[in-house]
Coordinates of C-alpha atoms and ligand atoms in Angstrom, one line a residue:
X664 CA -15.9 -0.8 27.2
X665 CA -14.0 2.2 28.8
X666 CA -12.8 4.9 26.3
X667 CA -10.3 5.3 28.1
X668 CA -6.7 3.1 28.4
X669 CA -3.0 3.4 30.2
X670 CA -1.5 2.8 26.2
X671 CA -2.8 2.8 23.1
X672 CA -1.1 1.5 20.1
X673 CA -2.0 2.5 16.5
X674 CA -1.2 0.0 14.3
X675 CA -0.6 -4.1 14.6
X676 CA 2.4 -5.2 13.1
X677 CA 5.5 -6.8 14.1
X678 CA 6.3 -3.0 16.0
X679 CA 2.8 -2.5 17.5
X680 CA 1.5 -5.9 18.4
X681 CA 4.7 -6.9 20.3
X682 CA 4.8 -3.4 22.3
X683 CA 1.0 -3.6 22.8
X684 CA 1.7 -7.6 24.6
X685 CA 4.7 -6.1 26.4
X686 CA 2.8 -3.2 27.8
X687 CA 0.2 -5.3 28.8
X688 CA 2.5 -8.3 30.4
X689 CA 3.5 -5.2 32.6
X690 CA 0.0 -4.7 33.8
X691 CA -1.1 -1.6 31.4
X692 CA -4.5 -1.4 30.0
X693 CA -3.6 -1.6 26.8
X694 CA -5.8 -1.2 23.1
X695 CA -4.5 -1.7 19.5
X696 CA -6.1 -0.4 16.7
X697 CA -5.8 -1.9 13.3
X698 CA -7.1 -0.4 9.8
X699 CA -6.9 -3.8 8.3
X700 CA -9.5 -5.9 8.0
X701 CA -11.1 -8.9 6.3
X702 CA -14.5 -9.8 4.9
X703 CA -16.4 -9.7 7.8
X704 CA -14.8 -6.6 9.0
X705 CA -12.3 -8.9 11.3
X706 CA -8.9 -7.0 12.3
X707 CA -6.1 -8.6 10.3
X708 CA -3.6 -8.1 12.5
X709 CA 0.6 -8.4 11.7
X710 CA 0.8 -5.7 9.6
X711 CA 3.4 -5.7 6.5
X712 CA 5.3 -8.5 8.2
X713 CA 2.9 -11.2 8.2
X714 CA 0.6 -10.6 6.2
X715 CA 2.4 -9.2 2.8
X716 CA 6.4 -9.1 3.7
X717 CA 8.3 -11.5 5.9
X718 CA 6.5 -14.3 5.9
X719 CA 4.4 -14.9 2.8
X720 CA 7.7 -14.0 0.6
X721 CA 10.1 -16.5 2.9
X722 CA 6.7 -19.4 2.3
X723 CA 7.1 -18.9 -1.6
X724 CA 11.2 -18.5 -0.7
X725 CA 11.2 -21.9 0.5
X726 CA 8.8 -23.5 -1.7
X727 CA 10.4 -22.3 -4.9
X728 CA 13.8 -23.6 -3.8
X729 CA 12.4 -27.0 -2.8
X730 CA 11.3 -27.0 -6.3
X731 CA 14.6 -25.9 -7.9
X732 CA 16.2 -28.1 -6.3
X733 CA 14.0 -31.2 -7.1
X734 CA 13.8 -29.7 -11.0
X735 CA 17.5 -29.3 -11.3
X736 CA 20.3 -29.9 -8.1
X737 CA 19.5 -33.1 -7.0
X738 CA 20.9 -35.4 -9.4
X739 CA 24.6 -34.3 -8.2
X740 CA 23.3 -35.7 -4.6
X741 CA 22.6 -38.9 -6.7
X742 CA 18.9 -38.6 -6.6
X743 CA 17.1 -38.8 -10.0
X744 CA 13.8 -37.0 -9.9
X745 CA 11.0 -37.7 -12.6
X746 CA 7.9 -35.6 -13.3
X747 CA 8.5 -32.2 -11.2
X748 CA 5.6 -30.1 -12.0
X749 CA 4.7 -26.8 -10.2
X750 CA 1.3 -26.2 -9.0
X751 CA 1.3 -22.4 -8.1
X752 CA -2.3 -22.4 -6.8
X753 CA -0.9 -24.9 -4.2
X754 CA 2.0 -23.1 -3.8
X755 CA -0.2 -19.7 -3.1
X756 CA -2.6 -22.1 -0.8
X757 CA 0.5 -22.9 1.2
X758 CA 1.8 -19.7 1.8
X759 CA -2.0 -17.9 2.7
X760 CA -2.2 -20.9 4.9
X761 CA 1.1 -20.0 7.1
X762 CA -0.3 -16.1 6.7
X763 CA -3.6 -17.3 8.3
X764 CA -1.8 -19.1 11.0
X765 CA 0.3 -16.7 12.3
X766 CA -2.0 -13.8 12.0
X767 CA -4.8 -16.1 14.2
X768 CA -1.4 -16.7 16.3
X769 CA -1.0 -13.0 17.2
X770 CA -5.1 -12.4 17.7
X771 CA -4.8 -15.3 20.5
X772 CA -1.9 -13.8 22.1
X773 CA -3.2 -10.2 22.3
X774 CA -6.3 -12.1 23.5
X775 CA -4.7 -14.0 25.9
X776 CA -2.8 -11.0 27.1
X777 CA -6.1 -9.3 27.9
X778 CA -5.4 -6.5 24.9
X779 CA -8.1 -4.8 23.3
X780 CA -8.4 -4.9 19.9
X781 CA -10.6 -2.6 17.5
X782 CA -10.8 -2.0 14.0
X783 CA -10.8 1.3 12.1
X784 CA -8.6 3.9 10.7
X785 CA -7.4 5.7 13.8
X786 CA -5.9 9.7 13.8
X787 CA -4.1 11.2 16.9
X788 CA -5.3 14.5 17.5
X789 CA -3.8 16.8 20.6
X790 CA -4.5 15.3 24.0
X791 CA -3.4 12.2 22.8
X792 CA -7.1 12.0 21.8
X793 CA -6.9 9.1 19.4
X794 CA -10.2 9.5 16.8
X795 CA -11.3 5.9 15.1
X796 CA -13.4 5.6 12.2
X797 CA -14.6 1.8 11.3
X798 CA -15.2 0.7 7.7
X799 CA -19.1 1.3 8.5
X800 CA -18.0 4.9 8.9
X801 CA -18.6 5.6 12.5
X802 CA -16.4 7.3 14.5
X803 CA -15.4 7.3 18.0
X804 CA -12.9 8.4 20.2
X805 CA -10.4 7.3 22.9
X806 CA -7.8 8.7 25.1
X807 CA -4.9 7.1 26.8
X808 CA -1.7 8.4 29.5
X809 CA 0.0 7.0 26.4
X810 CA 0.2 6.6 22.5
X811 CA 2.4 4.5 20.8
X812 CA 2.1 5.1 16.7
X813 CA 3.3 1.7 15.0
X814 CA 1.8 2.8 11.4
X815 CA 4.5 1.0 9.2
X816 CA 5.5 2.0 5.7
X817 CA 4.2 1.1 1.9
X818 CA 6.2 0.9 -1.2
X819 CA 7.2 3.5 -2.4
X820 CA 6.2 4.4 -6.2
X821 CA 8.5 6.1 -9.1
X822 CA 6.6 8.1 -11.5
X823 CA 7.7 6.2 -14.8
X824 CA 6.1 2.8 -13.5
X825 CA 2.6 3.5 -11.9
X826 CA 1.4 0.4 -10.5
X827 CA -1.7 -1.2 -11.9
X828 CA -1.6 -3.7 -10.3
X829 CA -2.0 -6.2 -13.3
X830 CA 1.0 -6.4 -15.4
X831 CA 2.8 -3.8 -13.2
X832 CA 3.0 -4.8 -9.4
X833 CA 4.3 -3.9 -6.1
X834 CA 5.8 -6.4 -3.8
X835 CA 2.5 -7.0 -2.6
X836 CA 1.2 -8.1 -6.0
X837 CA 4.2 -10.3 -6.7
X838 CA 3.7 -12.6 -3.7
X839 CA 0.2 -13.5 -5.9
X840 CA 1.0 -14.1 -9.2
X841 CA -1.5 -16.7 -10.6
X842 CA 1.3 -18.0 -12.9
X843 CA 5.4 -18.0 -13.7
X844 CA 6.0 -14.9 -16.2
X845 CA 8.4 -15.8 -19.0
X846 CA 9.8 -12.6 -18.8
X847 CA 9.8 -10.5 -15.4
X848 CA 11.4 -7.1 -14.8
X849 CA 12.5 -5.8 -11.4
X850 CA 12.7 -2.2 -11.4
X851 CA 15.5 -2.0 -7.8
X852 CA 18.3 -4.8 -7.5
X853 CA 17.5 -4.2 -3.3
X854 CA 16.5 -6.6 -0.7
X855 CA 12.6 -6.9 -2.2
X856 CA 14.1 -7.2 -6.0
X857 CA 16.6 -10.1 -5.0
X858 CA 14.2 -12.1 -2.6
X859 CA 10.9 -12.1 -4.8
X860 CA 13.3 -11.5 -8.6
X861 CA 14.5 -15.1 -7.1
X862 CA 11.4 -16.7 -6.3
X863 CA 10.0 -16.4 -9.9
X864 CA 13.6 -17.2 -11.3
X865 CA 13.6 -20.1 -9.8
X866 CA 10.5 -21.3 -10.7
X867 CA 11.3 -20.8 -14.7
X868 CA 11.4 -17.0 -15.0
X869 CA 14.1 -15.2 -17.1
X870 CA 14.2 -12.5 -14.7
X871 CA 16.4 -8.7 -15.4
X872 CA 16.6 -6.5 -12.8
X873 CA 16.9 -2.7 -13.5
X874 CA 19.0 -0.7 -10.6
X875 CA 19.5 2.9 -10.7
X876 CA 22.7 3.0 -8.5
X877 CA 25.8 2.2 -10.0
X878 CA 27.0 -0.4 -7.1
X879 CA 25.3 -3.3 -6.2
X880 CA 24.1 -3.7 -2.7
X881 CA 26.1 -0.1 -1.7
X882 CA 25.3 -0.5 2.1
X883 CA 26.4 -4.3 2.4
X884 CA 30.3 -4.8 2.7
X885 CA 31.7 -4.6 -1.0
X886 CA 33.3 -7.8 -0.7
X887 CA 30.2 -9.7 0.2
X888 CA 28.1 -7.6 -2.1
X889 CA 30.7 -8.5 -5.0
X890 CA 30.7 -12.1 -3.9
X891 CA 26.9 -11.9 -4.2
X892 CA 26.7 -10.4 -7.2
X893 CA 29.0 -13.2 -8.9
X894 CA 26.6 -16.0 -7.3
X895 CA 23.2 -14.2 -8.2
X896 CA 24.8 -13.9 -11.9
X897 CA 25.6 -18.0 -12.1
X898 CA 22.2 -18.0 -11.3
X899 CA 20.5 -16.4 -13.9
X900 CA 19.8 -13.0 -12.2
X901 CA 20.3 -10.1 -14.7
X902 CA 21.2 -7.5 -12.7
X903 CA 21.8 -4.3 -14.5
X904 CA 23.2 -1.5 -12.6
X905 CA 23.2 2.5 -13.6
X906 CA 20.0 1.7 -15.1
X907 CA 17.2 4.6 -15.2
X908 CA 14.3 3.8 -15.9
X909 CA 12.6 6.7 -18.0
X910 CA 9.4 5.0 -19.3
X911 CA 6.9 1.8 -18.6
X912 CA 3.9 1.8 -21.6
X913 CA 1.7 -1.1 -20.4
X914 CA 0.1 -2.8 -23.4
X915 CA -2.3 -5.5 -23.9
X916 CA 0.3 -8.5 -23.4
X917 CA 3.2 -7.0 -22.2
X918 CA 4.8 -4.0 -20.9
X919 CA 7.5 -2.4 -22.1
X920 CA 10.3 -0.8 -20.6
X921 CA 12.6 2.2 -21.6
X922 CA 15.4 2.8 -19.5
X923 CA 19.1 4.8 -19.8
X924 CA 22.4 2.9 -18.8
X925 CA 25.2 5.8 -19.3
X926 CA 24.5 7.7 -22.2
X927 CA 22.7 5.0 -23.9
X928 CA 19.0 4.3 -24.2
X929 CA 17.6 0.8 -24.0
X930 CA 14.1 -0.9 -24.0
X931 CA 13.1 -4.3 -23.1
X932 CA 9.8 -6.2 -23.0
X933 CA 8.4 -7.9 -19.9
X934 CA 5.0 -9.8 -19.3
X935 CA 5.3 -9.0 -15.6
X936 CA 6.8 -5.9 -13.8
X937 CA 8.1 -5.8 -10.2
X938 CA 8.4 -2.2 -8.8
X939 CA 10.6 -2.0 -5.9
X940 CA 12.2 0.6 -5.3
X941 CA 12.1 0.9 -1.4
X942 CA 9.2 2.1 1.1
X943 CA 7.7 5.5 2.5
X944 CA 6.7 5.4 5.7
X945 CA 2.5 5.6 6.5
X946 CA 2.6 8.8 8.2
X947 CA -0.1 10.9 5.8
X948 CA -3.0 10.3 7.9
X949 CA -2.1 9.1 11.1
X950 CA -2.0 12.7 13.2
X951 CA -3.5 15.9 13.2
X952 CA -1.2 19.5 13.0
X953 CA -2.1 19.7 16.4
X954 CA -0.9 17.0 17.9
X955 CA 2.6 17.9 18.6
X956 CA 4.2 15.3 16.2
X957 CA 6.6 16.0 13.9
X958 CA 8.2 14.5 11.2
X959 CA 12.1 14.7 9.5
X960 CA 12.6 15.4 5.8
X961 CA 12.3 12.2 4.7
X962 CA 9.2 12.0 6.3
X963 CA 9.9 9.7 9.4
X964 CA 8.2 10.4 12.9
X965 CA 11.0 12.8 14.8
X966 CA 12.1 10.5 18.0
X967 CA 15.1 10.4 20.1
X968 CA 16.8 7.3 21.0
X969 CA 13.8 6.3 22.8
X970 CA 11.6 6.3 20.3
X971 CA 9.5 9.4 22.5
X972 CA 8.3 12.1 19.9
X973 CA 8.3 15.6 20.4
X974 CA 4.8 15.2 21.7
X975 CA 4.7 14.4 25.6
X976 CA 3.1 10.8 25.8
X977 CA 3.4 10.0 22.2
X978 CA 6.1 7.4 21.1
X979 CA 6.5 6.0 17.8
X980 CA 8.5 3.0 16.8
X981 CA 9.3 0.8 13.4
X982 CA 8.9 1.6 9.7
X983 CA 7.6 5.1 10.7
X984 CA 10.8 6.1 12.6
X985 CA 14.3 6.5 11.4
X986 CA 16.9 2.9 11.1
X987 CA 16.6 0.3 9.0
X988 CA 13.0 -1.0 8.0
X989 CA 13.4 -4.1 9.3
X990 CA 10.4 -6.3 11.8
X991 CA 12.8 -7.3 14.5
X992 CA 13.8 -3.7 14.8
X993 CA 10.2 -2.5 15.1
X994 CA 9.6 -5.4 17.5
X995 CA 12.8 -4.2 20.2
X996 CA 11.7 -0.7 19.7
X997 CA 8.5 -1.7 21.0
X998 CA 9.4 -3.8 23.9
X999 CA 11.4 -0.7 24.4
X1000 CA 8.6 1.5 24.7
X1001 CA 6.6 -0.5 26.6
X1002 CA 9.6 -0.9 29.7
X1003 CA 9.8 3.0 29.5
X1004 CA 6.2 3.5 29.6
X1005 CA 6.5 1.0 33.2
X1006 CA 9.1 3.0 34.2
X1007 CA 12.2 1.0 33.3
X1008 CA 15.2 2.4 31.7
X1009 CA 15.1 0.3 28.7
X1010 CA 17.2 1.0 25.7
X1011 CA 18.0 -0.6 22.3
X1012 CA 21.5 -0.9 20.6
X1013 CA 21.4 0.3 17.0
X1014 CA 24.4 -0.4 16.3
X1015 CA 24.1 -4.4 16.7
X1016 CA 20.7 -4.8 14.2
X1017 CA 21.4 -8.2 11.9
X1018 CA 20.1 -7.6 8.3
X1019 CA 19.6 -10.4 6.4
X1020 CA 18.8 -11.3 2.3
X1021 CA 17.1 -14.4 2.4
X1022 CA 17.7 -15.7 -1.2
X1023 CA 19.6 -18.7 -1.6
X1024 CA 22.7 -18.9 -0.1
X1025 CA 21.6 -16.0 2.1
X1026 CA 23.5 -12.7 2.4
X1027 CA 23.6 -11.4 6.4
X1028 CA 25.2 -8.9 7.9
X1029 CA 26.1 -7.3 11.3
X1030 CA 27.7 -4.5 12.6
X1031 CA 30.4 -2.4 10.7
X1032 CA 31.6 -3.0 6.8
X1033 CA 35.2 -2.7 5.9
X1034 CA 34.6 0.7 3.8
X1035 CA 33.0 2.0 7.2
X1036 CA 35.9 1.0 9.3
X1037 CA 38.2 2.8 6.5
X1038 CA 35.9 6.1 6.3
X1039 CA 36.2 6.3 10.0
X1040 CA 39.9 5.7 10.5
X1041 CA 39.3 3.0 12.9
X1042 CA 42.6 0.7 12.6
X1043 CA 41.0 -2.9 11.7
X1044 CA 41.6 -6.6 11.4
X1045 CA 40.1 -8.5 8.9
X1046 CA 39.8 -12.8 8.4
X1047 CA 38.0 -14.4 5.6
X1048 CA 37.1 -17.9 5.2
X1049 CA 35.6 -19.7 1.8
X1050 CA 32.7 -22.2 2.7
X1051 CA 34.3 -24.3 -0.2
X1052 CA 36.9 -25.2 3.0
X1053 CA 34.7 -26.2 5.2
X1054 CA 33.5 -30.0 5.5
X1055 CA 30.1 -29.7 6.2
X1056 CA 29.7 -27.4 3.2
X1057 CA 30.8 -29.7 0.7
X1058 CA 28.8 -32.6 2.2
X1059 CA 25.5 -30.5 1.4
X1060 CA 27.1 -29.4 -1.7
X1061 CA 26.8 -25.7 -0.7
X1062 CA 30.2 -24.4 -1.2
X1063 CA 29.6 -20.9 -2.2
X1064 CA 30.2 -18.0 -0.6
X1065 CA 32.4 -16.6 3.0
X1066 CA 32.3 -15.7 6.4
X1067 CA 34.3 -12.2 6.9
X1068 CA 34.9 -10.7 10.4
X1069 CA 36.4 -7.5 11.2
X1070 CA 37.6 -6.9 14.6
X1071 CA 39.5 -3.9 16.7
X1072 CA 43.3 -3.8 15.3
X1073 CA 44.2 -2.9 19.1
X1074 CA 41.5 -4.3 21.1
X1075 CA 40.7 -7.0 19.1
X1076 CA 37.3 -6.7 19.9
X1077 CA 34.4 -7.7 16.7
X1078 CA 33.3 -5.0 14.9
X1079 CA 31.3 -6.7 12.0
X1080 CA 30.2 -9.6 10.4
X1081 CA 29.6 -10.1 7.1
X1082 CA 28.8 -13.5 5.4
X1083 CA 26.9 -14.4 2.2
X1084 CA 26.9 -18.6 2.1
X1085 CA 24.6 -21.5 3.7
X1086 CA 22.8 -20.6 7.1
X1087 CA 24.5 -16.9 6.8
X1088 CA 21.6 -15.4 8.7
X1089 CA 22.1 -18.0 11.6
X1090 CA 26.3 -17.7 11.5
X1091 CA 25.7 -13.8 12.1
X1092 CA 23.2 -14.4 14.5
X1093 CA 26.5 -16.1 16.6
X1094 CA 28.0 -13.2 15.9
X1095 CA 25.4 -10.7 17.3
X1096 CA 25.5 -12.2 20.6
X1097 CA 29.6 -12.1 20.7
X1098 CA 29.6 -8.6 19.9
X1099 CA 26.7 -7.8 22.6
X1100 CA 29.0 -9.8 24.9
X1101 CA 32.0 -7.4 23.8
X1102 CA 33.8 -10.9 22.0
X1103 CA 37.0 -10.5 20.9
X1104 CA 37.9 -12.9 17.9
X1105 CA 40.5 -14.3 20.1
X1106 CA 37.3 -15.4 22.3
X1107 CA 35.7 -17.0 19.0
X1108 CA 39.5 -18.6 18.3
X1109 CA 39.0 -20.1 22.1
X1110 CA 35.3 -21.7 21.6
X1111 CA 34.9 -25.0 20.6
X1112 CA 32.8 -25.2 17.3
X1113 CA 31.1 -28.7 16.3
X1114 CA 32.2 -30.9 13.8
X1115 CA 31.0 -31.1 10.7
X1116 CA 29.0 -27.8 10.8
X1117 CA 28.7 -24.4 8.7
X1118 CA 29.7 -22.8 11.9
X1119 CA 33.5 -23.7 11.7
X1120 CA 33.3 -21.2 9.0
X1121 CA 33.1 -18.6 11.8
X1122 CA 35.7 -20.1 13.8
X1123 CA 38.1 -20.5 10.9
X1124 CA 37.3 -16.7 10.0
X1125 CA 38.2 -15.7 13.5
X1126 CA 41.0 -17.9 13.2
X1127 CA 42.1 -16.0 10.0
X1128 CA 42.1 -12.5 11.6
X1129 CA 45.7 -13.2 12.9
X1130 CA 46.4 -15.1 10.2
X1131 CA 45.9 -18.6 11.8
X1132 CA 43.1 -20.4 10.0
X1133 CA 44.0 -24.3 10.0
X1134 CA 42.0 -25.9 6.9
X1135 CA 43.3 -22.6 4.3
X1136 CA 46.6 -21.5 3.1
X1137 CA 46.7 -17.8 5.4
X1138 CA 47.7 -14.4 3.8
X1139 CA 50.8 -12.8 5.6
X1140 CA 49.3 -10.4 7.8
X1141 CA 50.0 -6.3 8.2
Ligands
FAD1594 P1 3.6 -2.6 9.7 O1 4.2 -4.0 9.6 O2 3.7 -2.4 8.2 O3 2.4 -2.7 10.0 C1 1.5 -1.3 10.3 C2 0.4 -1.7 10.5 O4 -0.4 -0.9 11.0 C3 -0.4 -2.1 9.5 O5 -1.2 -3.3 10.0 C4 -1.2 -1.0 8.9 O6 -2.8 -1.5 8.8 C5 -1.4 0.0 10.4 N1 -2.1 0.9 10.3 C6 -1.5 2.2 9.8 N2 -2.1 3.3 9.6 C7 -3.4 3.0 10.7 C8 -4.1 3.7 11.1 N3 -4.0 4.8 10.8 N4 -4.8 3.3 12.1 C9 -5.0 1.6 12.3 N5 -3.7 1.0 11.9 C10 -3.2 1.6 10.7 N6 11.3 -7.7 7.4 C11 12.3 -8.5 8.1 O7 12.8 -8.0 9.2 N7 12.7 -9.5 7.7 C12 12.5 -10.0 6.3 O8 12.2 -11.1 6.1 C13 11.1 -9.0 5.5 N8 10.8 -9.6 4.5 C14 10.3 -8.1 4.2 C15 9.4 -8.8 2.9 C16 8.7 -7.9 1.8 C17 7.8 -8.2 0.3 C18 8.4 -6.5 3.0 C19 7.3 -5.9 1.8 C20 8.8 -6.0 3.6 C21 9.9 -6.8 4.6 N9 10.1 -6.9 6.0 C22 11.2 -7.8 6.5 C23 10.3 -5.2 6.6 C24 8.9 -5.9 7.6 O9 7.8 -6.4 6.4 C25 8.9 -4.1 8.0 O10 10.1 -4.2 8.3 C26 7.6 -4.4 8.8 O11 6.4 -5.0 8.7 C27 7.5 -2.8 9.8 O12 6.7 -3.2 10.8 P2 5.5 -2.2 11.4 O13 5.1 -2.9 12.9 O14 6.4 -1.0 11.7 O15 4.7 -1.5 10.5
NAD1595 P1 15.9 -1.4 -0.7 O1 16.2 0.0 -0.3 O2 16.4 -3.0 -0.1 O3 16.0 -1.8 -2.4 C1 15.6 -0.6 -3.4 C2 16.2 -0.7 -4.5 O4 15.6 0.3 -5.4 C3 17.8 0.2 -4.3 O5 18.9 -0.3 -4.8 C4 17.5 1.4 -4.4 O6 18.6 1.9 -5.5 C5 17.0 1.1 -6.2 N1 16.3 2.0 -6.4 C6 15.4 3.1 -6.0 N2 14.9 3.8 -7.1 C7 15.1 3.3 -8.4 C8 14.9 3.7 -9.4 N3 14.0 5.0 -9.7 N4 15.0 3.0 -10.6 C9 15.8 1.8 -10.7 N5 16.0 1.2 -8.8 C10 15.8 1.9 -8.1 O7 14.4 -1.6 -0.5 P2 13.5 -2.7 -0.9 O8 14.1 -3.8 -1.7 O9 12.0 -1.9 -2.1 O10 12.8 -3.3 0.4 C11 12.1 -2.5 1.0 C12 12.7 -2.4 2.6 O11 11.6 -3.5 3.1 C13 14.0 -2.2 3.0 O12 14.2 -1.3 4.0 C14 14.2 -3.4 3.8 O13 15.3 -3.6 4.8 C15 12.4 -4.3 4.0 N6 12.9 -6.0 3.5 C16 13.5 -6.2 4.1 C17 13.8 -7.7 3.7 C18 14.5 -8.8 5.0 O14 14.9 -8.3 5.9 N7 15.2 -9.7 4.3 C19 12.9 -8.4 2.9 C20 12.2 -7.5 2.3 C21 12.0 -6.1 2.4

């Protein structure tokens, strides 16, 4: 095997493997280096997303939702289910099978595209020389015209709550509890806290979430965040805002958490504690000082809008660079970089990246929030429509939440959409397409939406922007 490639990609997560496939499709000789290996030293591909992130969490979210439906919610449909029982090992085995099916799929795709896969921890040195140390300690050096850094991120830690992978776990540990905790504490009411807190709450745990910020989901549209908070509270998630954890004491049978809220101190006992306070870029041992790569003040690799680093021929994509830590954001950066290496003028619209919290109902968003429009001084129009007035939502018994669409007051161009409710992820994706096509709410108003579908809420919200929704009484417009 040659030690020289057109492109070396370090990391096989959704940013790295997608970049490698696109490079290979464009005829570039491409290698991927992955440090994550299995018991037989085989590469474990797919990164955080496939192994301990998006996919296993969604498998458990879907399984736990089905359990909650069977155990509690089917009665309203006239379906009585007796003897519903949990099989946690079975649920975990299903999740693990999905993970290996998908990671195997990535392996097959890389092979089919002629990408060379190597295992080991890679370090980028000056002159795009990549030193790879395998598990047996052997070191080899490879060179490439272009190196793409895609090393991802890892769970952030906080001093009062060190993870012991027993009573105190991070997101990875929370994906493989062997039994349902009776009382589960979660530090951080962000995306991971809400998703994994929901999984275990549905399976029977009493869940208390301790969130340092005074505001719930501060980056979401305020109206949607407040609606979501009410829905989650009804589901039994006990979310305590402004709660600063000061001490965590692990004892034989439980963990004691002390936190401050306002001027008062509180203590809670849990049998398990999840620390979900964000993620940090995995850049510590990725490049040497003379590589030419620089990081910003938060440790993210410094890149321009096309993901080029300050070192010639070195690119960085995914969670190790600025922007939302989302699999689809990293993948599209991977495609953009592959195209640019090949000489094309690809770019990515960072303003139109959807984000989704896969609770039930889902919370999803794209574009500007109402508070952002206000603070930027943009004159806007807003339309909301509740799922309670959508026939399909009633038929499904999924009436919580709403669709909200924001548009420019002068041009009517759509600027943002925010949804909490059934199929929110897919409804927001419709608006992603609309924004990318520079559509106005009038365009949506004039389109035909199938009946009865959840997407009629998008149509009605677009109509509501101009005070002309049909299936609710419109509020007078400004
Ligand atoms: P990663 O997926 O972290 O992959 C990086 C890879 O590089 C890893 O395999 C690592 O082993 C390898 N590596 C690192 N350093 C080296 C080195 N020196 N040498 C060789 N290999 C190296 N995002 C979504 O969009 N939707 C979701 O539903 C979602 N759910 C999530 C749920 C959880 C519980 C978590 C933790 C995350 C979730 N995310 C989700 C976030 C998503 O997983 C990440 O944004 C995404 O995986 C980042 O992709 P990446 O390729 O940049 O990095
Ligand atoms: P997050 O940023 O979404 O939430 C972390 C929360 O912890 C925040 O609300 C923060 O205020 C709080 N926090 C921070 N320090 C704290 C402290 N000391 N005490 C109490 N609360 C504290 O991060 P996350 O939930 O850990 O997720 C990490 C990343 O993974 C996110 O960037 C997210 O984009 C990605 N992710 C995405 C999905 C998805 O797309 N559905 C799912 C899971 C994770």
